[in-house]
PDB file of N, CA and C in Angstrom:
ATOM      1  N   UNK A   1     106.121 137.091 141.533  1.00 48.00           N
ATOM      2  CA  UNK A   1     106.262 138.536 141.510  1.00 48.00           C
ATOM      3  C   UNK A   1     106.594 139.000 142.928  1.00 48.00           C
ATOM      4  N   UNK A   2     107.586 139.865 143.058  1.00 50.00           N
ATOM      5  CA  UNK A   2     108.002 140.364 144.367  1.00 50.00           C
ATOM      6  C   UNK A   2     106.924 141.264 144.945  1.00 50.00           C
ATOM      7  N   UNK A   3     106.881 141.332 146.283  1.00 45.00           N
ATOM      8  CA  UNK A   3     105.859 142.137 146.967  1.00 45.00           C
ATOM      9  C   UNK A   3     105.962 143.605 146.573  1.00 45.00           C
ATOM     10  N   UNK A   4     107.183 144.143 146.460  1.00 46.00           N
ATOM     11  CA  UNK A   4     107.357 145.556 146.092  1.00 46.00           C
ATOM     12  C   UNK A   4     106.820 145.821 144.690  1.00 46.00           C
ATOM     13  N   UNK A   5     107.058 144.909 143.763  1.00 48.00           N
ATOM     14  CA  UNK A   5     106.562 145.079 142.393  1.00 48.00           C
ATOM     15  C   UNK A   5     105.039 145.008 142.361  1.00 48.00           C
ATOM     16  N   UNK A   6     104.458 144.075 143.118  1.00 46.00           N
ATOM     17  CA  UNK A   6     103.006 143.953 143.204  1.00 46.00           C
ATOM     18  C   UNK A   6     102.390 145.226 143.775  1.00 46.00           C
ATOM     19  N   UNK A   7     103.008 145.768 144.815  1.00 45.00           N
ATOM     20  CA  UNK A   7     102.493 146.984 145.451  1.00 45.00           C
ATOM     21  C   UNK A   7     102.519 148.137 144.458  1.00 45.00           C
ATOM     22  N   UNK A   8     103.575 148.251 143.669  1.00 47.00           N
ATOM     23  CA  UNK A   8     103.655 149.307 142.656  1.00 47.00           C
ATOM     24  C   UNK A   8     102.579 149.151 141.601  1.00 47.00           C
ATOM     25  N   UNK A   9     102.315 147.933 141.178  1.00 55.00           N
ATOM     26  CA  UNK A   9     101.268 147.690 140.179  1.00 55.00           C
ATOM     27  C   UNK A   9      99.886 147.979 140.740  1.00 55.00           C
ATOM     28  N   UNK A  10      99.662 147.630 142.010  1.00 66.00           N
ATOM     29  CA  UNK A  10      98.367 147.871 142.636  1.00 66.00           C
ATOM     30  C   UNK A  10      98.074 149.366 142.736  1.00 66.00           C
ATOM     31  N   UNK A  11      99.094 150.188 142.841  1.00 79.00           N
ATOM     32  CA  UNK A  11      98.925 151.628 142.976  1.00 79.00           C
ATOM     33  C   UNK A  11      98.818 152.327 141.622  1.00 79.00           C
ATOM     34  N   UNK A  12      99.189 151.653 140.557  1.00 87.00           N
ATOM     35  CA  UNK A  12      99.129 152.269 139.239  1.00 87.00           C
ATOM     36  C   UNK A  12      97.672 152.378 138.810  1.00 87.00           C
ATOM     37  N   UNK A  13      97.235 153.593 138.489  1.00 91.00           N
ATOM     38  CA  UNK A  13      95.828 153.756 138.099  1.00 91.00           C
ATOM     39  C   UNK A  13      95.545 153.120 136.735  1.00 91.00           C
ATOM     40  N   UNK A  14      94.298 152.774 136.477  1.00 92.00           N
ATOM     41  CA  UNK A  14      93.951 152.189 135.176  1.00 92.00           C
ATOM     42  C   UNK A  14      94.063 153.220 134.068  1.00 92.00           C
ATOM     43  N   UNK A  15      94.427 152.742 132.884  1.00 95.00           N
ATOM     44  CA  UNK A  15      94.549 153.602 131.716  1.00 95.00           C
ATOM     45  C   UNK A  15      93.630 153.078 130.628  1.00 95.00           C
ATOM     46  N   UNK A  16      92.854 153.948 130.023  1.00 95.00           N
ATOM     47  CA  UNK A  16      91.918 153.484 128.998  1.00 95.00           C
ATOM     48  C   UNK A  16      92.632 153.065 127.713  1.00 95.00           C
ATOM     49  N   UNK A  17      92.030 152.142 127.038  1.00 95.00           N
ATOM     50  CA  UNK A  17      92.470 151.761 125.694  1.00 95.00           C
ATOM     51  C   UNK A  17      92.077 152.922 124.786  1.00 95.00           C
ATOM     52  N   UNK A  18      93.006 153.435 124.010  1.00 94.00           N
ATOM     53  CA  UNK A  18      92.702 154.597 123.173  1.00 94.00           C
ATOM     54  C   UNK A  18      91.653 154.298 122.105  1.00 94.00           C
ATOM     55  N   UNK A  19      91.420 153.033 121.825  1.00 94.00           N
ATOM     56  CA  UNK A  19      90.377 152.673 120.865  1.00 94.00           C
ATOM     57  C   UNK A  19      88.987 152.983 121.427  1.00 94.00           C
ATOM     58  N   UNK A  20      88.889 153.142 122.754  1.00 96.00           N
ATOM     59  CA  UNK A  20      87.597 153.424 123.376  1.00 96.00           C
ATOM     60  C   UNK A  20      87.379 154.915 123.630  1.00 96.00           C
ATOM     61  N   UNK A  21      88.386 155.723 123.361  1.00 96.00           N
ATOM     62  CA  UNK A  21      88.301 157.162 123.612  1.00 96.00           C
ATOM     63  C   UNK A  21      87.683 157.866 122.413  1.00 96.00           C
ATOM     64  N   UNK A  22      86.781 158.788 122.691  1.00 97.00           N
ATOM     65  CA  UNK A  22      86.147 159.539 121.601  1.00 97.00           C
ATOM     66  C   UNK A  22      86.818 160.903 121.435  1.00 97.00           C
ATOM     67  N   UNK A  23      86.662 161.474 120.258  1.00 96.00           N
ATOM     68  CA  UNK A  23      87.183 162.817 120.006  1.00 96.00           C
ATOM     69  C   UNK A  23      86.558 163.799 120.993  1.00 96.00           C
ATOM     70  N   UNK A  24      85.286 163.617 121.311  1.00 97.00           N
ATOM     71  CA  UNK A  24      84.600 164.494 122.265  1.00 97.00           C
ATOM     72  C   UNK A  24      85.299 164.486 123.621  1.00 97.00           C
ATOM     73  N   UNK A  25      85.700 163.305 124.112  1.00 97.00           N
ATOM     74  CA  UNK A  25      86.402 163.200 125.387  1.00 97.00           C
ATOM     75  C   UNK A  25      87.712 163.978 125.351  1.00 97.00           C
ATOM     76  N   UNK A  26      88.443 163.837 124.269  1.00 97.00           N
ATOM     77  CA  UNK A  26      89.736 164.509 124.127  1.00 97.00           C
ATOM     78  C   UNK A  26      89.551 166.018 124.121  1.00 97.00           C
ATOM     79  N   UNK A  27      88.608 166.493 123.328  1.00 96.00           N
ATOM     80  CA  UNK A  27      88.391 167.937 123.243  1.00 96.00           C
ATOM     81  C   UNK A  27      87.898 168.501 124.567  1.00 96.00           C
ATOM     82  N   UNK A  28      87.042 167.766 125.265  1.00 97.00           N
ATOM     83  CA  UNK A  28      86.582 168.222 126.578  1.00 97.00           C
ATOM     84  C   UNK A  28      87.739 168.264 127.576  1.00 97.00           C
ATOM     85  N   UNK A  29      88.656 167.311 127.496  1.00 97.00           N
ATOM     86  CA  UNK A  29      89.809 167.313 128.402  1.00 97.00           C
ATOM     87  C   UNK A  29      90.722 168.497 128.115  1.00 97.00           C
ATOM     88  N   UNK A  30      90.869 168.842 126.847  1.00 96.00           N
ATOM     89  CA  UNK A  30      91.817 169.892 126.475  1.00 96.00           C
ATOM     90  C   UNK A  30      91.213 171.290 126.435  1.00 96.00           C
ATOM     91  N   UNK A  31      89.931 171.419 126.724  1.00 94.00           N
ATOM     92  CA  UNK A  31      89.308 172.741 126.719  1.00 94.00           C
ATOM     93  C   UNK A  31      89.806 173.576 127.903  1.00 94.00           C
ATOM     94  N   UNK A  32      90.235 172.933 128.962  1.00 96.00           N
ATOM     95  CA  UNK A  32      90.692 173.646 130.157  1.00 96.00           C
ATOM     96  C   UNK A  32      92.149 174.091 129.991  1.00 96.00           C
ATOM     97  N   UNK A  33      92.451 175.370 130.250  1.00 94.00           N
ATOM     98  CA  UNK A  33      93.817 175.868 130.074  1.00 94.00           C
ATOM     99  C   UNK A  33      94.841 175.233 131.015  1.00 94.00           C
ATOM    100  N   UNK A  34      94.427 174.806 132.210  1.00 96.00           N
ATOM    101  CA  UNK A  34      95.364 174.149 133.123  1.00 96.00           C
ATOM    102  C   UNK A  34      95.771 172.791 132.549  1.00 96.00           C
ATOM    103  N   UNK A  35      94.812 172.075 132.008  1.00 97.00           N
ATOM    104  CA  UNK A  35      95.139 170.767 131.410  1.00 97.00           C
ATOM    105  C   UNK A  35      95.997 170.937 130.165  1.00 97.00           C
ATOM    106  N   UNK A  36      95.743 171.973 129.371  1.00 95.00           N
ATOM    107  CA  UNK A  36      96.621 172.230 128.214  1.00 95.00           C
ATOM    108  C   UNK A  36      98.028 172.560 128.694  1.00 95.00           C
ATOM    109  N   UNK A  37      98.143 173.276 129.799  1.00 95.00           N
ATOM    110  CA  UNK A  37      99.447 173.602 130.373  1.00 95.00           C
ATOM    111  C   UNK A  37     100.195 172.322 130.757  1.00 95.00           C
ATOM    112  N   UNK A  38      99.494 171.393 131.387  1.00 97.00           N
ATOM    113  CA  UNK A  38     100.107 170.116 131.773  1.00 97.00           C
ATOM    114  C   UNK A  38     100.584 169.371 130.536  1.00 97.00           C
ATOM    115  N   UNK A  39      99.736 169.282 129.524  1.00 96.00           N
ATOM    116  CA  UNK A  39     100.094 168.555 128.290  1.00 96.00           C
ATOM    117  C   UNK A  39     101.280 169.230 127.610  1.00 96.00           C
ATOM    118  N   UNK A  40     101.284 170.548 127.539  1.00 95.00           N
ATOM    119  CA  UNK A  40     102.412 171.264 126.931  1.00 95.00           C
ATOM    120  C   UNK A  40     103.699 171.006 127.708  1.00 95.00           C
ATOM    121  N   UNK A  41     103.610 171.017 129.022  1.00 96.00           N
ATOM    122  CA  UNK A  41     104.796 170.764 129.846  1.00 96.00           C
ATOM    123  C   UNK A  41     105.336 169.352 129.594  1.00 96.00           C
ATOM    124  N   UNK A  42     104.460 168.371 129.582  1.00 97.00           N
ATOM    125  CA  UNK A  42     104.883 166.997 129.329  1.00 97.00           C
ATOM    126  C   UNK A  42     105.467 166.837 127.930  1.00 97.00           C
ATOM    127  N   UNK A  43     104.900 167.546 126.978  1.00 95.00           N
ATOM    128  CA  UNK A  43     105.389 167.473 125.602  1.00 95.00           C
ATOM    129  C   UNK A  43     106.787 168.103 125.480  1.00 95.00           C
ATOM    130  N   UNK A  44     107.028 169.140 126.261  1.00 94.00           N
ATOM    131  CA  UNK A  44     108.294 169.872 126.171  1.00 94.00           C
ATOM    132  C   UNK A  44     109.444 169.174 126.893  1.00 94.00           C
ATOM    133  N   UNK A  45     109.141 168.234 127.776  1.00 94.00           N
ATOM    134  CA  UNK A  45     110.197 167.559 128.528  1.00 94.00           C
ATOM    135  C   UNK A  45     110.560 166.237 127.861  1.00 94.00           C
ATOM    136  N   UNK A  46     111.791 165.826 128.076  1.00 86.00           N
ATOM    137  CA  UNK A  46     112.257 164.576 127.469  1.00 86.00           C
ATOM    138  C   UNK A  46     112.178 163.411 128.452  1.00 86.00           C
ATOM    139  N   UNK A  47     111.571 163.655 129.615  1.00 94.00           N
ATOM    140  CA  UNK A  47     111.479 162.615 130.642  1.00 94.00           C
ATOM    141  C   UNK A  47     110.108 162.690 131.311  1.00 94.00           C
ATOM    142  N   UNK A  48     109.782 161.627 132.039  1.00 97.00           N
ATOM    143  CA  UNK A  48     108.521 161.604 132.774  1.00 97.00           C
ATOM    144  C   UNK A  48     108.625 162.559 133.971  1.00 97.00           C
ATOM    145  N   UNK A  49     107.494 163.125 134.359  1.00 97.00           N
ATOM    146  CA  UNK A  49     107.482 164.201 135.345  1.00 97.00           C
ATOM    147  C   UNK A  49     106.528 163.862 136.495  1.00 97.00           C
ATOM    148  N   UNK A  50     106.972 164.145 137.716  1.00 97.00           N
ATOM    149  CA  UNK A  50     106.103 163.958 138.889  1.00 97.00           C
ATOM    150  C   UNK A  50     105.050 165.058 138.923  1.00 97.00           C
ATOM    151  N   UNK A  51     103.876 164.731 139.414  1.00 92.00           N
ATOM    152  CA  UNK A  51     102.761 165.693 139.469  1.00 92.00           C
ATOM    153  C   UNK A  51     103.154 167.013 140.113  1.00 92.00           C
ATOM    154  N   UNK A  52     103.813 166.955 141.264  1.00 92.00           N
ATOM    155  CA  UNK A  52     104.111 168.159 142.017  1.00 92.00           C
ATOM    156  C   UNK A  52     105.186 169.050 141.424  1.00 92.00           C
ATOM    157  N   UNK A  53     105.849 168.597 140.371  1.00 94.00           N
ATOM    158  CA  UNK A  53     106.944 169.396 139.800  1.00 94.00           C
ATOM    159  C   UNK A  53     106.469 170.348 138.707  1.00 94.00           C
ATOM    160  N   UNK A  54     105.224 170.247 138.311  1.00 95.00           N
ATOM    161  CA  UNK A  54     104.670 171.154 137.308  1.00 95.00           C
ATOM    162  C   UNK A  54     104.026 172.320 138.049  1.00 95.00           C
ATOM    163  N   UNK A  55     104.485 173.523 137.753  1.00 94.00           N
ATOM    164  CA  UNK A  55     103.961 174.717 138.422  1.00 94.00           C
ATOM    165  C   UNK A  55     102.585 175.046 137.843  1.00 94.00           C
ATOM    166  N   UNK A  56     101.553 174.842 138.665  1.00 96.00           N
ATOM    167  CA  UNK A  56     100.181 175.088 138.229  1.00 96.00           C
ATOM    168  C   UNK A  56      99.517 176.098 139.152  1.00 96.00           C
ATOM    169  N   UNK A  57      98.606 176.924 138.597  1.00 95.00           N
ATOM    170  CA  UNK A  57      97.947 177.955 139.401  1.00 95.00           C
ATOM    171  C   UNK A  57      96.709 177.446 140.143  1.00 95.00           C
ATOM    172  N   UNK A  58      96.744 176.191 140.580  1.00 97.00           N
ATOM    173  CA  UNK A  58      95.593 175.589 141.261  1.00 97.00           C
ATOM    174  C   UNK A  58      96.080 174.821 142.479  1.00 97.00           C
ATOM    175  N   UNK A  59      95.157 174.471 143.360  1.00 96.00           N
ATOM    176  CA  UNK A  59      95.498 173.693 144.557  1.00 96.00           C
ATOM    177  C   UNK A  59      95.907 172.276 144.159  1.00 96.00           C
ATOM    178  N   UNK A  60      96.523 171.572 145.104  1.00 95.00           N
ATOM    179  CA  UNK A  60      96.963 170.206 144.862  1.00 95.00           C
ATOM    180  C   UNK A  60      95.787 169.298 144.495  1.00 95.00           C
ATOM    181  N   UNK A  61      94.660 169.456 145.209  1.00 96.00           N
ATOM    182  CA  UNK A  61      93.503 168.598 144.929  1.00 96.00           C
ATOM    183  C   UNK A  61      92.912 168.896 143.550  1.00 96.00           C
ATOM    184  N   UNK A  62      92.917 170.150 143.154  1.00 97.00           N
ATOM    185  CA  UNK A  62      92.423 170.504 141.816  1.00 97.00           C
ATOM    186  C   UNK A  62      93.371 169.983 140.749  1.00 97.00           C
ATOM    187  N   UNK A  63      94.669 170.070 141.000  1.00 97.00           N
ATOM    188  CA  UNK A  63      95.657 169.529 140.052  1.00 97.00           C
ATOM    189  C   UNK A  63      95.440 168.022 139.887  1.00 97.00           C
ATOM    190  N   UNK A  64      95.183 167.333 141.003  1.00 96.00           N
ATOM    191  CA  UNK A  64      94.919 165.888 140.941  1.00 96.00           C
ATOM    192  C   UNK A  64      93.728 165.603 140.026  1.00 96.00           C
ATOM    193  N   UNK A  65      92.694 166.408 140.138  1.00 98.00           N
ATOM    194  CA  UNK A  65      91.525 166.261 139.271  1.00 98.00           C
ATOM    195  C   UNK A  65      91.918 166.435 137.804  1.00 98.00           C
ATOM    196  N   UNK A  66      92.720 167.457 137.503  1.00 98.00           N
ATOM    197  CA  UNK A  66      93.123 167.700 136.114  1.00 98.00           C
ATOM    198  C   UNK A  66      93.938 166.532 135.552  1.00 98.00           C
ATOM    199  N   UNK A  67      94.861 165.985 136.356  1.00 98.00           N
ATOM    200  CA  UNK A  67      95.632 164.824 135.905  1.00 98.00           C
ATOM    201  C   UNK A  67      94.699 163.634 135.657  1.00 98.00           C
ATOM    202  N   UNK A  68      93.706 163.462 136.509  1.00 97.00           N
ATOM    203  CA  UNK A  68      92.734 162.371 136.348  1.00 97.00           C
ATOM    204  C   UNK A  68      91.971 162.515 135.021  1.00 97.00           C
ATOM    205  N   UNK A  69      91.501 163.719 134.725  1.00 98.00           N
ATOM    206  CA  UNK A  69      90.773 163.961 133.467  1.00 98.00           C
ATOM    207  C   UNK A  69      91.656 163.639 132.273  1.00 98.00           C
ATOM    208  N   UNK A  70      92.919 164.069 132.319  1.00 98.00           N
ATOM    209  CA  UNK A  70      93.834 163.789 131.206  1.00 98.00           C
ATOM    210  C   UNK A  70      94.096 162.293 131.048  1.00 98.00           C
ATOM    211  N   UNK A  71      94.226 161.587 132.172  1.00 98.00           N
ATOM    212  CA  UNK A  71      94.432 160.135 132.103  1.00 98.00           C
ATOM    213  C   UNK A  71      93.209 159.440 131.530  1.00 98.00           C
ATOM    214  N   UNK A  72      92.023 159.831 131.986  1.00 97.00           N
ATOM    215  CA  UNK A  72      90.786 159.218 131.498  1.00 97.00           C
ATOM    216  C   UNK A  72      90.533 159.522 130.026  1.00 97.00           C
ATOM    217  N   UNK A  73      91.076 160.601 129.521  1.00 97.00           N
ATOM    218  CA  UNK A  73      90.941 160.938 128.092  1.00 97.00           C
ATOM    219  C   UNK A  73      92.045 160.288 127.260  1.00 97.00           C
ATOM    220  N   UNK A  74      92.908 159.511 127.897  1.00 97.00           N
ATOM    221  CA  UNK A  74      93.939 158.784 127.173  1.00 97.00           C
ATOM    222  C   UNK A  74      95.165 159.600 126.820  1.00 97.00           C
ATOM    223  N   UNK A  75      95.277 160.801 127.343  1.00 98.00           N
ATOM    224  CA  UNK A  75      96.386 161.667 126.972  1.00 98.00           C
ATOM    225  C   UNK A  75      97.666 161.395 127.754  1.00 98.00           C
ATOM    226  N   UNK A  76      97.536 160.958 128.996  1.00 98.00           N
ATOM    227  CA  UNK A  76      98.733 160.702 129.794  1.00 98.00           C
ATOM    228  C   UNK A  76      98.711 159.309 130.393  1.00 98.00           C
ATOM    229  N   UNK A  77      99.898 158.840 130.731  1.00 97.00           N
ATOM    230  CA  UNK A  77     100.072 157.581 131.453  1.00 97.00           C
ATOM    231  C   UNK A  77     100.670 157.946 132.800  1.00 97.00           C
ATOM    232  N   UNK A  78     100.144 157.372 133.879  1.00 97.00           N
ATOM    233  CA  UNK A  78     100.651 157.626 135.219  1.00 97.00           C
ATOM    234  C   UNK A  78     101.111 156.325 135.862  1.00 97.00           C
ATOM    235  N   UNK A  79     102.179 156.429 136.648  1.00 96.00           N
ATOM    236  CA  UNK A  79     102.700 155.290 137.388  1.00 96.00           C
ATOM    237  C   UNK A  79     103.471 155.833 138.589  1.00 96.00           C
ATOM    238  N   UNK A  80     103.773 154.974 139.527  1.00 94.00           N
ATOM    239  CA  UNK A  80     104.518 155.391 140.708  1.00 94.00           C
ATOM    240  C   UNK A  80     105.986 155.029 140.567  1.00 94.00           C
ATOM    241  N   UNK A  81     106.832 155.961 140.999  1.00 94.00           N
ATOM    242  CA  UNK A  81     108.266 155.738 141.175  1.00 94.00           C
ATOM    243  C   UNK A  81     108.529 156.136 142.627  1.00 94.00           C
ATOM    244  N   UNK A  82     108.641 155.149 143.488  1.00 92.00           N
ATOM    245  CA  UNK A  82     108.732 155.444 144.921  1.00 92.00           C
ATOM    246  C   UNK A  82     107.415 156.022 145.384  1.00 92.00           C
ATOM    247  N   UNK A  83     107.459 157.225 145.965  1.00 92.00           N
ATOM    248  CA  UNK A  83     106.231 157.863 146.438  1.00 92.00           C
ATOM    249  C   UNK A  83     105.700 158.901 145.453  1.00 92.00           C
ATOM    250  N   UNK A  84     106.388 159.088 144.335  1.00 94.00           N
ATOM    251  CA  UNK A  84     105.966 160.094 143.344  1.00 94.00           C
ATOM    252  C   UNK A  84     105.098 159.478 142.260  1.00 94.00           C
ATOM    253  N   UNK A  85     104.015 160.142 141.953  1.00 95.00           N
ATOM    254  CA  UNK A  85     103.206 159.711 140.819  1.00 95.00           C
ATOM    255  C   UNK A  85     103.771 160.402 139.590  1.00 95.00           C
ATOM    256  N   UNK A  86     104.283 159.595 138.673  1.00 97.00           N
ATOM    257  CA  UNK A  86     104.934 160.094 137.475  1.00 97.00           C
ATOM    258  C   UNK A  86     103.918 160.177 136.338  1.00 97.00           C
ATOM    259  N   UNK A  87     104.185 161.096 135.402  1.00 98.00           N
ATOM    260  CA  UNK A  87     103.290 161.335 134.275  1.00 98.00           C
ATOM    261  C   UNK A  87     104.081 161.350 132.982  1.00 98.00           C
ATOM    262  N   UNK A  88     103.500 160.750 131.972  1.00 97.00           N
ATOM    263  CA  UNK A  88     104.105 160.749 130.648  1.00 97.00           C
ATOM    264  C   UNK A  88     103.001 160.962 129.616  1.00 97.00           C
ATOM    265  N   UNK A  89     103.303 161.738 128.614  1.00 97.00           N
ATOM    266  CA  UNK A  89     102.367 161.952 127.517  1.00 97.00           C
ATOM    267  C   UNK A  89     102.343 160.698 126.650  1.00 97.00           C
ATOM    268  N   UNK A  90     101.157 160.246 126.277  1.00 96.00           N
ATOM    269  CA  UNK A  90     101.029 159.048 125.431  1.00 96.00           C
ATOM    270  C   UNK A  90     101.045 159.476 123.960  1.00 96.00           C
ATOM    271  N   UNK A  91     102.043 160.230 123.578  1.00 94.00           N
ATOM    272  CA  UNK A  91     102.090 160.887 122.279  1.00 94.00           C
ATOM    273  C   UNK A  91     102.009 159.915 121.104  1.00 94.00           C
ATOM    274  N   UNK A  92     102.845 158.888 121.098  1.00 94.00           N
ATOM    275  CA  UNK A  92     102.847 157.959 119.955  1.00 94.00           C
ATOM    276  C   UNK A  92     101.530 157.198 119.852  1.00 94.00           C
ATOM    277  N   UNK A  93     101.057 156.676 120.995  1.00 94.00           N
ATOM    278  CA  UNK A  93      99.783 155.955 121.006  1.00 94.00           C
ATOM    279  C   UNK A  93      98.637 156.875 120.592  1.00 94.00           C
ATOM    280  N   UNK A  94      98.655 158.083 121.145  1.00 95.00           N
ATOM    281  CA  UNK A  94      97.590 159.046 120.876  1.00 95.00           C
ATOM    282  C   UNK A  94      97.591 159.440 119.396  1.00 95.00           C
ATOM    283  N   UNK A  95      98.785 159.607 118.828  1.00 95.00           N
ATOM    284  CA  UNK A  95      98.870 160.012 117.420  1.00 95.00           C
ATOM    285  C   UNK A  95      98.362 158.916 116.487  1.00 95.00           C
ATOM    286  N   UNK A  96      98.500 157.660 116.902  1.00 95.00           N
ATOM    287  CA  UNK A  96      97.930 156.574 116.079  1.00 95.00           C
ATOM    288  C   UNK A  96      96.406 156.627 116.113  1.00 95.00           C
ATOM    289  N   UNK A  97      95.839 156.958 117.258  1.00 95.00           N
ATOM    290  CA  UNK A  97      94.379 157.009 117.400  1.00 95.00           C
ATOM    291  C   UNK A  97      93.786 158.276 116.798  1.00 95.00           C
ATOM    292  N   UNK A  98      94.492 159.395 116.937  1.00 96.00           N
ATOM    293  CA  UNK A  98      94.017 160.704 116.456  1.00 96.00           C
ATOM    294  C   UNK A  98      95.161 161.385 115.710  1.00 96.00           C
ATOM    295  N   UNK A  99      95.456 160.930 114.481  1.00 97.00           N
ATOM    296  CA  UNK A  99      96.623 161.430 113.760  1.00 97.00           C
ATOM    297  C   UNK A  99      96.631 162.951 113.613  1.00 97.00           C
ATOM    298  N   UNK A 100      97.740 163.544 114.074  1.00 95.00           N
ATOM    299  CA  UNK A 100      97.956 164.970 113.904  1.00 95.00           C
ATOM    300  C   UNK A 100      97.207 165.880 114.856  1.00 95.00           C
ATOM    301  N   UNK A 101      96.279 165.347 115.637  1.00 94.00           N
ATOM    302  CA  UNK A 101      95.456 166.199 116.494  1.00 94.00           C
ATOM    303  C   UNK A 101      96.268 166.881 117.592  1.00 94.00           C
ATOM    304  N   UNK A 102      97.039 166.117 118.342  1.00 91.00           N
ATOM    305  CA  UNK A 102      97.773 166.704 119.450  1.00 91.00           C
ATOM    306  C   UNK A 102      98.831 167.707 118.986  1.00 91.00           C
ATOM    307  N   UNK A 103      99.639 167.403 117.980  1.00 90.00           N
ATOM    308  CA  UNK A 103     100.583 168.422 117.503  1.00 90.00           C
ATOM    309  C   UNK A 103      99.889 169.707 117.020  1.00 90.00           C
ATOM    310  N   UNK A 104      98.733 169.551 116.393  1.00 91.00           N
ATOM    311  CA  UNK A 104      97.999 170.743 115.932  1.00 91.00           C
ATOM    312  C   UNK A 104      97.504 171.567 117.115  1.00 91.00           C
ATOM    313  N   UNK A 105      96.997 170.898 118.133  1.00 88.00           N
ATOM    314  CA  UNK A 105      96.516 171.616 119.321  1.00 88.00           C
ATOM    315  C   UNK A 105      97.662 172.249 120.099  1.00 88.00           C
ATOM    316  N   UNK A 106      98.782 171.546 120.192  1.00 86.00           N
ATOM    317  CA  UNK A 106      99.930 172.085 120.919  1.00 86.00           C
ATOM    318  C   UNK A 106     100.567 173.269 120.199  1.00 86.00           C
ATOM    319  N   UNK A 107     100.409 173.317 118.892  1.00 88.00           N
ATOM    320  CA  UNK A 107     100.984 174.411 118.111  1.00 88.00           C
ATOM    321  C   UNK A 107     100.204 175.713 118.308  1.00 88.00           C
ATOM    322  N   UNK A 108      98.981 175.617 118.768  1.00 84.00           N
ATOM    323  CA  UNK A 108      98.153 176.802 118.975  1.00 84.00           C
ATOM    324  C   UNK A 108      98.544 177.489 120.269  1.00 84.00           C
ATOM    325  N   UNK A 109      98.605 178.788 120.230  1.00 79.00           N
ATOM    326  CA  UNK A 109      98.891 179.562 121.442  1.00 79.00           C
ATOM    327  C   UNK A 109      97.583 179.917 122.117  1.00 79.00           C
ATOM    328  N   UNK A 110      97.612 179.866 123.444  1.00 72.00           N
ATOM    329  CA  UNK A 110      96.435 180.307 124.195  1.00 72.00           C
ATOM    330  C   UNK A 110      96.355 181.821 124.134  1.00 72.00           C
ATOM    331  N   UNK A 111      95.171 182.336 123.967  1.00 59.00           N
ATOM    332  CA  UNK A 111      94.939 183.758 123.931  1.00 59.00           C
ATOM    333  C   UNK A 111      94.441 184.191 125.304  1.00 59.00           C
ATOM    334  N   UNK A 112      95.064 185.204 125.864  1.00 52.00           N
ATOM    335  CA  UNK A 112      94.643 185.717 127.176  1.00 52.00           C
ATOM    336  C   UNK A 112      93.398 186.560 126.947  1.00 52.00           C
ATOM    337  N   UNK A 113      92.226 186.127 127.465  1.00 45.00           N
ATOM    338  CA  UNK A 113      90.997 186.880 127.215  1.00 45.00           C
ATOM    339  C   UNK A 113      91.029 188.283 127.828  1.00 45.00           C
ATOM    340  N   UNK A 114      91.926 188.517 128.785  1.00 44.00           N
ATOM    341  CA  UNK A 114      92.015 189.828 129.397  1.00 44.00           C
ATOM    342  C   UNK A 114      92.908 190.797 128.630  1.00 44.00           C
ATOM    343  N   UNK A 115      93.581 190.295 127.605  1.00 43.00           N
ATOM    344  CA  UNK A 115      94.517 191.142 126.839  1.00 43.00           C
ATOM    345  C   UNK A 115      93.794 191.979 125.802  1.00 43.00           C
TER     346      UNK A 115
END
């Protein structure tokens, strides 16, 4: 294995097996509106997206936390492309583990509590 390929693999964060993820973990991850925004954005795009390209109303460190929660709940896959951490929704895998859950949640509109 080439050194560059090894370095890329070493930087790739671990991803949980969806068989070990509970419904509780998923619902807790998606209760936050920022995380739902990330998931909706990833669902709406046809390509993988770098963390910094999603417009979020939080600081960079808080956004990093939200991406971590989504990864730990099995919703996204992260990897490096150069210096960018890329994100992809694990839609097909997730749908096998929790059939219909993500499309049902994504179909719901967030209600602005101030409205």
